PDB file of N, CA and C in Angstrom:
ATOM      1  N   UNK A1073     -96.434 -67.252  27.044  1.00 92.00           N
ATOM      2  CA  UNK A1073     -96.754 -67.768  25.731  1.00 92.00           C
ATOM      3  C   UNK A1073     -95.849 -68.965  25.424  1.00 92.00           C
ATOM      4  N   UNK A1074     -96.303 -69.938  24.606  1.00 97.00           N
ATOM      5  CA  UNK A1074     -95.428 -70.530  24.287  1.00 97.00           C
ATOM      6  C   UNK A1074     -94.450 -70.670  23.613  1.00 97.00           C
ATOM      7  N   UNK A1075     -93.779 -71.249  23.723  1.00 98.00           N
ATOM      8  CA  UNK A1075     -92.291 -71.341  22.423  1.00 98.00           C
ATOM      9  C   UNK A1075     -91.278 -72.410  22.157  1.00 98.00           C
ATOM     10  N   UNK A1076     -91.227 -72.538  21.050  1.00 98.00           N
ATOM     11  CA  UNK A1076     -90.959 -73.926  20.332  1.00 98.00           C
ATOM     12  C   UNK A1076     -89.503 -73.941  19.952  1.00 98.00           C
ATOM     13  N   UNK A1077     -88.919 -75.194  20.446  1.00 98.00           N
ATOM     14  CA  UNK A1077     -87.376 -75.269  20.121  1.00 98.00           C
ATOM     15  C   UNK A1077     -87.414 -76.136  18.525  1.00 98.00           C
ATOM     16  N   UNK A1078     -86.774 -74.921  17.745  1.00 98.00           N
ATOM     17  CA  UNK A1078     -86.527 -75.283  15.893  1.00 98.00           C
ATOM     18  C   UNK A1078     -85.361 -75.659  15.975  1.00 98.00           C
ATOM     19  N   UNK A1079     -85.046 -77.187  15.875  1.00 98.00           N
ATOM     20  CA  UNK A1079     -83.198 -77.703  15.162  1.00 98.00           C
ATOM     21  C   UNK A1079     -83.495 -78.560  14.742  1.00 98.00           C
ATOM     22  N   UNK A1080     -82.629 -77.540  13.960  1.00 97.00           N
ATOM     23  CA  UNK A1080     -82.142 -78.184  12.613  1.00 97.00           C
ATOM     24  C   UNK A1080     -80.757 -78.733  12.797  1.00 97.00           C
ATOM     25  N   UNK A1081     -80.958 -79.803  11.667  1.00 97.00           N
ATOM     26  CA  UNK A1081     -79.340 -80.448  11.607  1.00 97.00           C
ATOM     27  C   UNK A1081     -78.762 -80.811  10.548  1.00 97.00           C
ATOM     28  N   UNK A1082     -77.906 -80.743  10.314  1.00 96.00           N
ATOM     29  CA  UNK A1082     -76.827 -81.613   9.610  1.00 96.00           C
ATOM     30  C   UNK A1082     -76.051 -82.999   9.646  1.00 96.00           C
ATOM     31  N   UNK A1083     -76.479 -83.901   9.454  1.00 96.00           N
ATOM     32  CA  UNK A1083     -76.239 -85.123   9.994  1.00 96.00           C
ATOM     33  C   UNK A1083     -75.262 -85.642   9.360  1.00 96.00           C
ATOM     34  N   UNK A1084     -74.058 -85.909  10.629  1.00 97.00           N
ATOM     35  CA  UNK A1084     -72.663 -86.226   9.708  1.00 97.00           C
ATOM     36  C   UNK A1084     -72.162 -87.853  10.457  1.00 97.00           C
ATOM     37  N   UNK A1085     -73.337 -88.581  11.089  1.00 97.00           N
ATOM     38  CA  UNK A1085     -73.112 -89.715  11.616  1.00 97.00           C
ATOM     39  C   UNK A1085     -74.580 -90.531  11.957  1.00 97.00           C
ATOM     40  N   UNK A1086     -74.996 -90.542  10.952  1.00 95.00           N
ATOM     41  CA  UNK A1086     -76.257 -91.518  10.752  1.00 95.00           C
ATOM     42  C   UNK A1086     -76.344 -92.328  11.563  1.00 95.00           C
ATOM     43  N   UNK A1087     -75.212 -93.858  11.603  1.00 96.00           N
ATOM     44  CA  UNK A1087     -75.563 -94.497  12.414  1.00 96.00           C
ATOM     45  C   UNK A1087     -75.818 -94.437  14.063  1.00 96.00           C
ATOM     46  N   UNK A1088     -75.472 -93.377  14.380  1.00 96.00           N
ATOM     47  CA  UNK A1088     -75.106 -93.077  15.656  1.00 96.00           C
ATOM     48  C   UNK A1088     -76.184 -92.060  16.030  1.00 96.00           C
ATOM     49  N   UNK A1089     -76.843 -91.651  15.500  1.00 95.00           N
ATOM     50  CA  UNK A1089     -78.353 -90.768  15.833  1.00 95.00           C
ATOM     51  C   UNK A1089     -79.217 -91.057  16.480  1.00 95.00           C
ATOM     52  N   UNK A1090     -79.810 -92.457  16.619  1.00 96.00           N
ATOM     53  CA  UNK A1090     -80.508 -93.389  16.827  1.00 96.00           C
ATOM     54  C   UNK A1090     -79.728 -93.059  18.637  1.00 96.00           C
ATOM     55  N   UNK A1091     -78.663 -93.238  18.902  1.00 97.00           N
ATOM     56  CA  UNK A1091     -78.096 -93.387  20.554  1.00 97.00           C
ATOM     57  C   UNK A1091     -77.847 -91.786  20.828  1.00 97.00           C
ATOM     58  N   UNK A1092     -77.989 -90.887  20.200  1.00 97.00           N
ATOM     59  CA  UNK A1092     -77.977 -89.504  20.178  1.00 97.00           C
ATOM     60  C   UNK A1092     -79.583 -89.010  20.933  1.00 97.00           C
ATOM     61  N   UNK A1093     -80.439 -89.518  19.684  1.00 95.00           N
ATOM     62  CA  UNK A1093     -81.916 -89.356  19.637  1.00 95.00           C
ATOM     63  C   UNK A1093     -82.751 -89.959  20.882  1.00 95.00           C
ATOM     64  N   UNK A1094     -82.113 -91.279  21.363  1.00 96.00           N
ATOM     65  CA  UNK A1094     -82.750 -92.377  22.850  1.00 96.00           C
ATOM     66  C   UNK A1094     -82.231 -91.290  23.672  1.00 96.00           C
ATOM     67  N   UNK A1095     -80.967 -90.715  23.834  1.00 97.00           N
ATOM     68  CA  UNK A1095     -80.738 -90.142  25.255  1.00 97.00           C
ATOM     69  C   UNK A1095     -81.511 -88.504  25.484  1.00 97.00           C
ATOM     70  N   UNK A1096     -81.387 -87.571  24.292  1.00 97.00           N
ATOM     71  CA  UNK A1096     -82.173 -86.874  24.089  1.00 97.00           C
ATOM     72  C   UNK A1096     -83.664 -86.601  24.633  1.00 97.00           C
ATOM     73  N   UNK A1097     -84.643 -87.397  24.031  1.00 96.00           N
ATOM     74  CA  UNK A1097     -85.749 -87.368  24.127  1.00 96.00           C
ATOM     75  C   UNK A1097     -85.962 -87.079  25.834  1.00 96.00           C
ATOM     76  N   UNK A1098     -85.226 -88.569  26.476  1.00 97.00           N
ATOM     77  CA  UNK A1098     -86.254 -88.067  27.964  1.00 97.00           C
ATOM     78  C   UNK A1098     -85.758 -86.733  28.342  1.00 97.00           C
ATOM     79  N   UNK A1099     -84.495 -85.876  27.887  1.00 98.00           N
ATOM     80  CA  UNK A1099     -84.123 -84.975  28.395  1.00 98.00           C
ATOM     81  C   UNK A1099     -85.131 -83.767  28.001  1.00 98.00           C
ATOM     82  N   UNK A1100     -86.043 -83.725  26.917  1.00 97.00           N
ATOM     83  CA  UNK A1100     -87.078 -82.836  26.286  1.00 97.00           C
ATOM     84  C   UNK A1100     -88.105 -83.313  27.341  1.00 97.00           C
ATOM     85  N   UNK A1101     -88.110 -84.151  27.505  1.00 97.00           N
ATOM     86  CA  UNK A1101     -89.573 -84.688  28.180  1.00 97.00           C
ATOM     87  C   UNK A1101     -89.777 -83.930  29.415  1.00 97.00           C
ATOM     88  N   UNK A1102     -88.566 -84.738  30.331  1.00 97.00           N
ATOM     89  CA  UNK A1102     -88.504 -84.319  31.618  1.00 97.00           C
ATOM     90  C   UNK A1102     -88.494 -82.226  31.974  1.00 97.00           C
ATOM     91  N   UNK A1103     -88.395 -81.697  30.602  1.00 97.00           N
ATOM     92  CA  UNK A1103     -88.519 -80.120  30.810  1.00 97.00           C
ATOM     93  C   UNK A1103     -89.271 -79.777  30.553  1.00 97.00           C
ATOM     94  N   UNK A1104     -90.376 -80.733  30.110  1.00 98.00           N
ATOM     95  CA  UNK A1104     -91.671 -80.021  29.644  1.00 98.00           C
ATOM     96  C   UNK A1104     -92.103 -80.003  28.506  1.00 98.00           C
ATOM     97  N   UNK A1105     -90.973 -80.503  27.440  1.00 98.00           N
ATOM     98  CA  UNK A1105     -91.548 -80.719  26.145  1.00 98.00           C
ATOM     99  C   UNK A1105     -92.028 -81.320  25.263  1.00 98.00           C
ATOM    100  N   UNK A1106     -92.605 -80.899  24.632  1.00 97.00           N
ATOM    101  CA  UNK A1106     -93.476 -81.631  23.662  1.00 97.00           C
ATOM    102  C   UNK A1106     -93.025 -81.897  22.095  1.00 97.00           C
ATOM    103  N   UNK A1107     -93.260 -82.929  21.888  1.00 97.00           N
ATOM    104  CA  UNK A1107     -92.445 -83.297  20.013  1.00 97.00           C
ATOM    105  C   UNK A1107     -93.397 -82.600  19.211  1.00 97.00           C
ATOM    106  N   UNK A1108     -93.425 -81.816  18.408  1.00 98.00           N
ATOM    107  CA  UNK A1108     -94.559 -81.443  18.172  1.00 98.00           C
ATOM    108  C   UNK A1108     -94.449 -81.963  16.369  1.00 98.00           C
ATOM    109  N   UNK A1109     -93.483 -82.274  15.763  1.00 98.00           N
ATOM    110  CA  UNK A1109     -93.203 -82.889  14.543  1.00 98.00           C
ATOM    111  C   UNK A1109     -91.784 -83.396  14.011  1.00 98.00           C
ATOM    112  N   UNK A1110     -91.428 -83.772  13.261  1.00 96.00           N
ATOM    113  CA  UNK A1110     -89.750 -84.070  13.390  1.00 96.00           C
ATOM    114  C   UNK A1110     -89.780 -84.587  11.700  1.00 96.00           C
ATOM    115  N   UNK A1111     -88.528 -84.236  10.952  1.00 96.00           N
ATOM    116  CA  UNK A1111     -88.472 -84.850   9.471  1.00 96.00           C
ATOM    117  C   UNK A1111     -87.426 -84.484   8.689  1.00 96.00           C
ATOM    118  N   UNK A1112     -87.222 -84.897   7.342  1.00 95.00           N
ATOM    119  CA  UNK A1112     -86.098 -84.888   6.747  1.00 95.00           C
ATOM    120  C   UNK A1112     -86.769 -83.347   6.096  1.00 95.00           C
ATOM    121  N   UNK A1113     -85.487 -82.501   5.320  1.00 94.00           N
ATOM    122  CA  UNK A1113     -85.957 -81.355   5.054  1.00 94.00           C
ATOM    123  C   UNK A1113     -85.568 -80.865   3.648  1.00 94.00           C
ATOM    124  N   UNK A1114     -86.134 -80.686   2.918  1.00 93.00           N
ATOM    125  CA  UNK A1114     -86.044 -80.305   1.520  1.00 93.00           C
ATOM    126  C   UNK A1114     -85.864 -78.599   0.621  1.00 93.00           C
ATOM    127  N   UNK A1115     -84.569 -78.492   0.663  1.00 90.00           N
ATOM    128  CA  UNK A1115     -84.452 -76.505   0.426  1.00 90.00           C
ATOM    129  C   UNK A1115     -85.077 -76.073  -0.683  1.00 90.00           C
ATOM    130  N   UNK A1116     -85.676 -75.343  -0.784  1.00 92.00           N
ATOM    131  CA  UNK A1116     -86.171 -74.756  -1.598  1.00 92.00           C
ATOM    132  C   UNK A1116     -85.744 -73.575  -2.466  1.00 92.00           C
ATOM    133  N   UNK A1117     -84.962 -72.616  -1.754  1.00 93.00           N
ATOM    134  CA  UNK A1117     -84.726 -71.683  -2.026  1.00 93.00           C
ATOM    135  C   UNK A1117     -83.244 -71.085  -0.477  1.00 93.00           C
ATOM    136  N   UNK A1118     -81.922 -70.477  -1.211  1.00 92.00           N
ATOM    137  CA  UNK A1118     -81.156 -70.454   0.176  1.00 92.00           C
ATOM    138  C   UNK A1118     -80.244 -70.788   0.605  1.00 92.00           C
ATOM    139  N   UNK A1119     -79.293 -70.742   1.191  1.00 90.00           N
ATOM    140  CA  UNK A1119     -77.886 -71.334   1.396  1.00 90.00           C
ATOM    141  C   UNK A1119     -78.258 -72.446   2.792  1.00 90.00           C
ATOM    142  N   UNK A1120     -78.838 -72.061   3.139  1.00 90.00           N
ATOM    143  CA  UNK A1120     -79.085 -73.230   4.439  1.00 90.00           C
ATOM    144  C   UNK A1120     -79.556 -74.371   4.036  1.00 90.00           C
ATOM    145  N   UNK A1121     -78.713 -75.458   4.264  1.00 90.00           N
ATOM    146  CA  UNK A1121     -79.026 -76.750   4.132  1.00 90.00           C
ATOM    147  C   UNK A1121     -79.461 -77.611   4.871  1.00 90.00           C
ATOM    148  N   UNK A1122     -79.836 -78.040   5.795  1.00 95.00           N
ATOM    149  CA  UNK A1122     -79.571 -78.968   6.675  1.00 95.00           C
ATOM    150  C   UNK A1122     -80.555 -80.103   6.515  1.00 95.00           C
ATOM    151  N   UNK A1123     -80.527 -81.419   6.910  1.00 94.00           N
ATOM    152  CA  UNK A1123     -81.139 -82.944   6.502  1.00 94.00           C
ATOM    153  C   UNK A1123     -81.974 -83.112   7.170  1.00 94.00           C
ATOM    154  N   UNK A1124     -82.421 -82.813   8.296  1.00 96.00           N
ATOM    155  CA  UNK A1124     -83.509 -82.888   9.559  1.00 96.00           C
ATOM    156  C   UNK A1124     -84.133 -81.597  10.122  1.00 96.00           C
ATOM    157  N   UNK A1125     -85.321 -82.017  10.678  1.00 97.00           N
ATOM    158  CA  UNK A1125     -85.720 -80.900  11.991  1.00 97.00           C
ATOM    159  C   UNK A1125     -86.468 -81.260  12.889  1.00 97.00           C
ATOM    160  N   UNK A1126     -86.548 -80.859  14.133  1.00 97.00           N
ATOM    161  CA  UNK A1126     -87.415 -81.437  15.044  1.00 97.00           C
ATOM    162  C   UNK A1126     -88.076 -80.027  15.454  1.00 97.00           C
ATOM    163  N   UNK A1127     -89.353 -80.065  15.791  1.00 98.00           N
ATOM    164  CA  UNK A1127     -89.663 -78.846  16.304  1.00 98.00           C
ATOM    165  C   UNK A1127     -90.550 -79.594  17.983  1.00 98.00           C
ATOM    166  N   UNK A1128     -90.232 -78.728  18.856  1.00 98.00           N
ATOM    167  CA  UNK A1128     -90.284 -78.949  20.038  1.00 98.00           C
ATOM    168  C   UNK A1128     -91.671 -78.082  20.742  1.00 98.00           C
ATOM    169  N   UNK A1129     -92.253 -78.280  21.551  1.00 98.00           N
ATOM    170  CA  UNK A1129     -93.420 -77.351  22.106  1.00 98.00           C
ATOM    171  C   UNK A1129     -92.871 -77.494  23.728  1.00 98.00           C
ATOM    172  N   UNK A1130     -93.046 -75.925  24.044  1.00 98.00           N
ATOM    173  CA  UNK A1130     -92.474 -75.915  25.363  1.00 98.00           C
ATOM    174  C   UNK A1130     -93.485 -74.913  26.109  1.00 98.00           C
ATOM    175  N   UNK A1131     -94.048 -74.523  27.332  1.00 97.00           N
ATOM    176  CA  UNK A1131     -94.325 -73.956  28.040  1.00 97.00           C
ATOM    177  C   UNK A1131     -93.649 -72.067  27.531  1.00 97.00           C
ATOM    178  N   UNK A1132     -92.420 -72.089  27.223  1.00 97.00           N
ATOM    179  CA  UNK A1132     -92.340 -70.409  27.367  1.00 97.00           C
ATOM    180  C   UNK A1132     -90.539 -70.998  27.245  1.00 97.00           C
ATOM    181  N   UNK A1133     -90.180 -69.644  26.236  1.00 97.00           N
ATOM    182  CA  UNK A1133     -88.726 -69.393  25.747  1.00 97.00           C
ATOM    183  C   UNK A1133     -87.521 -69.996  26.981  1.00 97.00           C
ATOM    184  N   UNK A1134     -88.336 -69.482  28.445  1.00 97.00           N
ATOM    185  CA  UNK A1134     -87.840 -69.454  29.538  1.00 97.00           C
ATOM    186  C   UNK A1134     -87.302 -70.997  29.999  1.00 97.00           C
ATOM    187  N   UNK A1135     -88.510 -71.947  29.498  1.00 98.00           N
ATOM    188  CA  UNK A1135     -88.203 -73.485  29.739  1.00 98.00           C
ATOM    189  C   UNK A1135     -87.548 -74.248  28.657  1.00 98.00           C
ATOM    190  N   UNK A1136     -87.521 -73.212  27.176  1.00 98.00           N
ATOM    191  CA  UNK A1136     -86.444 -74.362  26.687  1.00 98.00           C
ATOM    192  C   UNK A1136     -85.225 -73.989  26.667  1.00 98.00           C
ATOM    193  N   UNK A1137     -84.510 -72.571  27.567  1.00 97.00           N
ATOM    194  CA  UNK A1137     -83.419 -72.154  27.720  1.00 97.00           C
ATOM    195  C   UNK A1137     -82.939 -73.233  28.986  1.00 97.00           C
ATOM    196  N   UNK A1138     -83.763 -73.097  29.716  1.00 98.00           N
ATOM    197  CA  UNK A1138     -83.642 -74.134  31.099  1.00 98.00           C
ATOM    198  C   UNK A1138     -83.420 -75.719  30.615  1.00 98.00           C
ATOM    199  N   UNK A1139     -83.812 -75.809  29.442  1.00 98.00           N
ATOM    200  CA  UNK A1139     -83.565 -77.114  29.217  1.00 98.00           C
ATOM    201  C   UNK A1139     -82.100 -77.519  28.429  1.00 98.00           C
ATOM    202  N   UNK A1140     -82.086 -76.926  27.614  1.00 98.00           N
ATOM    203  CA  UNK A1140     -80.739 -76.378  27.079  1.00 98.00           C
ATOM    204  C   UNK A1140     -79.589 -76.341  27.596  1.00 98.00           C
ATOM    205  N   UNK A1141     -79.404 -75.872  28.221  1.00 98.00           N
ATOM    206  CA  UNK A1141     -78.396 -75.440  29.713  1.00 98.00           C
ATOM    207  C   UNK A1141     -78.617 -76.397  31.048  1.00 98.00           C
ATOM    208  N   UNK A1142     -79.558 -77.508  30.688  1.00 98.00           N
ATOM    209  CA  UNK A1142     -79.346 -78.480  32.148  1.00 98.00           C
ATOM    210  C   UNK A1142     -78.722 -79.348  31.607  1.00 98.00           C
ATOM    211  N   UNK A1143     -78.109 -79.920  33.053  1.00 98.00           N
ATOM    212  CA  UNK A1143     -77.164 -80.713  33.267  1.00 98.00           C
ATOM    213  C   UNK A1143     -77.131 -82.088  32.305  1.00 98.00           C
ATOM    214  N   UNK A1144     -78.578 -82.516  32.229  1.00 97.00           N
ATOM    215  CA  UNK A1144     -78.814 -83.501  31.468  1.00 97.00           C
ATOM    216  C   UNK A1144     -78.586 -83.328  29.930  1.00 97.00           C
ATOM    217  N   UNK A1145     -79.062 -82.443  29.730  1.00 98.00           N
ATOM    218  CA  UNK A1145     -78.336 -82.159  28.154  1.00 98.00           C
ATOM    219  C   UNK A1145     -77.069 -81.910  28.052  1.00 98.00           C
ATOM    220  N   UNK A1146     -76.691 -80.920  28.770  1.00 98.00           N
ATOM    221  CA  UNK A1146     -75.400 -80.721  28.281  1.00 98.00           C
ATOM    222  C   UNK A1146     -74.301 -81.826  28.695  1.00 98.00           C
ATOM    223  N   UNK A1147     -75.008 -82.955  29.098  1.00 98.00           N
ATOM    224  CA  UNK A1147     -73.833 -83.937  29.100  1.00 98.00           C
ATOM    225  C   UNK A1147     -73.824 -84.769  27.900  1.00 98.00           C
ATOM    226  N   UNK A1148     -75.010 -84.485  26.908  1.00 98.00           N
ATOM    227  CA  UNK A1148     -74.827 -84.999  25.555  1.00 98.00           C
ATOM    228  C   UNK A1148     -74.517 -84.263  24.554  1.00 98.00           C
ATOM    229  N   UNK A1149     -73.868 -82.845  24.641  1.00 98.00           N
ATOM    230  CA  UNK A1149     -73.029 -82.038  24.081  1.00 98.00           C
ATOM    231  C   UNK A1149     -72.307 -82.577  22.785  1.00 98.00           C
ATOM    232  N   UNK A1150     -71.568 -83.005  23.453  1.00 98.00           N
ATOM    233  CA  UNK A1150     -70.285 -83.983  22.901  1.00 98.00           C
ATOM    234  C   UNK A1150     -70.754 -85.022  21.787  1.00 98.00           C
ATOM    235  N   UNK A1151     -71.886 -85.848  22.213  1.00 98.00           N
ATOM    236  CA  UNK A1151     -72.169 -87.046  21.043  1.00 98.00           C
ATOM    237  C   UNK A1151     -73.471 -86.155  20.184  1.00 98.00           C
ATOM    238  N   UNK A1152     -73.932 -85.157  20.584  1.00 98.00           N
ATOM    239  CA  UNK A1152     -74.604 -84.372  19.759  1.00 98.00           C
ATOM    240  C   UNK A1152     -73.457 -83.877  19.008  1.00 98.00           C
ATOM    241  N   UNK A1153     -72.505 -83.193  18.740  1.00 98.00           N
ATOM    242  CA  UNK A1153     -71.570 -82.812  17.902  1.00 98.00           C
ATOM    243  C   UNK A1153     -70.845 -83.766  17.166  1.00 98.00           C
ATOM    244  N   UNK A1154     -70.418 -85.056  17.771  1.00 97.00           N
ATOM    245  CA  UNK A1154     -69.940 -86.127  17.065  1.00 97.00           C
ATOM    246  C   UNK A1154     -71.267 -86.451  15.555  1.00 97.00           C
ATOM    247  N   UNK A1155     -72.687 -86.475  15.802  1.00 97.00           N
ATOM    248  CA  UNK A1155     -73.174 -87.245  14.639  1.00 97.00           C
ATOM    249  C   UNK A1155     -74.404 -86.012  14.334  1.00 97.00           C
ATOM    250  N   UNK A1156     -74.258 -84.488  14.674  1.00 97.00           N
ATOM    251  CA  UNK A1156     -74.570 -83.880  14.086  1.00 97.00           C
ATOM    252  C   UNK A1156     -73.656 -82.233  13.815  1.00 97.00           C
ATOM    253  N   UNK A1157     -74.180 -81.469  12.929  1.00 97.00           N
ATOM    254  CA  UNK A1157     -73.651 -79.971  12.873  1.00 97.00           C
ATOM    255  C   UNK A1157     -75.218 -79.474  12.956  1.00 97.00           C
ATOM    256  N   UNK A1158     -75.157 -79.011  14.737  1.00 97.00           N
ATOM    257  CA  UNK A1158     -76.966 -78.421  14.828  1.00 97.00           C
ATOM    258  C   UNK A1158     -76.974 -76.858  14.387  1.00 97.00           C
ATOM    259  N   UNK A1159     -78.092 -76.769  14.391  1.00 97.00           N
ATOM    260  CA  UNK A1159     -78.846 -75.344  14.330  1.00 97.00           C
ATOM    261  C   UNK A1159     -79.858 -75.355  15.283  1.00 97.00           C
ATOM    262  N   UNK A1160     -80.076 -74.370  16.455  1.00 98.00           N
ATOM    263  CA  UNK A1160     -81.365 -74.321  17.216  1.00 98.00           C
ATOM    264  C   UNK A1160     -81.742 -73.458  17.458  1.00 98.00           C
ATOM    265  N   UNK A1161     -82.873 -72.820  17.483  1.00 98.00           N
ATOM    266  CA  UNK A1161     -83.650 -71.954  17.486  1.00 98.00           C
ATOM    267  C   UNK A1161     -84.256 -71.858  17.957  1.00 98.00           C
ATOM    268  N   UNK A1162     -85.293 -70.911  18.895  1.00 98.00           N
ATOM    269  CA  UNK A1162     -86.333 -70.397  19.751  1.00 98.00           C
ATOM    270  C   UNK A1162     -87.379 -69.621  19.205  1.00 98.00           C
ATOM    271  N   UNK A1163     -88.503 -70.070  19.103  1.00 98.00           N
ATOM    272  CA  UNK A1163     -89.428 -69.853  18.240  1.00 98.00           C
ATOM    273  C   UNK A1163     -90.611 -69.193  19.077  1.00 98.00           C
ATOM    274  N   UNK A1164     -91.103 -67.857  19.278  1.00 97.00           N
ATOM    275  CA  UNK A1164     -91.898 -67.809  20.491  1.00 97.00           C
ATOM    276  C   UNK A1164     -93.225 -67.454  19.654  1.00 97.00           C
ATOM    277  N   UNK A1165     -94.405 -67.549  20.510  1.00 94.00           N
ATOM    278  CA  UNK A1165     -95.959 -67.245  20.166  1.00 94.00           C
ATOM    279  C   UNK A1165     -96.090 -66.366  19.884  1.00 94.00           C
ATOM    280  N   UNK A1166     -96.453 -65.219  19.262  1.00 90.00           N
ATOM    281  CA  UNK A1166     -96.997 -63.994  19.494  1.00 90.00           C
ATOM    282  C   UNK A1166     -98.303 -63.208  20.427  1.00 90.00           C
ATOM    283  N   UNK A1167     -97.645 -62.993  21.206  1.00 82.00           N
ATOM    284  CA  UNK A1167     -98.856 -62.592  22.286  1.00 82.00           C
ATOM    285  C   UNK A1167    -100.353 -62.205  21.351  1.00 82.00           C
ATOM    286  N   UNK A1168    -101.599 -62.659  22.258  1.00 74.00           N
ATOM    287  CA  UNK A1168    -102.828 -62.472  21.035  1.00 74.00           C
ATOM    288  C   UNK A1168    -103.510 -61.395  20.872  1.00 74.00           C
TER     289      UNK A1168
END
């Protein structure tokens, strides 16, 4: 089934998102994923705040753990923490 990577963020370096966001992307790509929407976020109700979200479409929980944990991402660790405070989440289908 499929399952969708939910992060959220906190954005504590605006200008620098933009070189966060370019290196990112092919690293979603190249695992299989899909953008499936992305936007600023408005609380409604809740202690959770955060300014953004991207939601991701992936093949299965299995490929966005694999993506997560490769090499290619986790070498943007570091400037992901410099210009955000993330939240990510694994969002799976419900079998039908």
């Amino acid at each position: 089934m499929a399952a969708y990577l939910v992060a959220f963020a906190k954005i504590k370096d605006a200008g620098r998102m933009p070189e966060y966001a370019s290196a990112a992307g092919p690293t979603l790509a190249a695992a299989g994923g899909t953008i499936v929407t992305r936007g600023k976020v408005r609380k409604l109700v809740g202690g959770f705040g955060p300014d953004s979200c991207l939601i991701v479409k992936f093949a299965d929980a299995a490929a966005v753990e694999a993506w997560y944990q490769s090499p290619a991402y986790q070498k943007l660790v570091p400037l992901r923490d410099e210009v955000m405070e993330p939240n990510f989440l694994v969002l799976e289908e419900p079998a039908a």
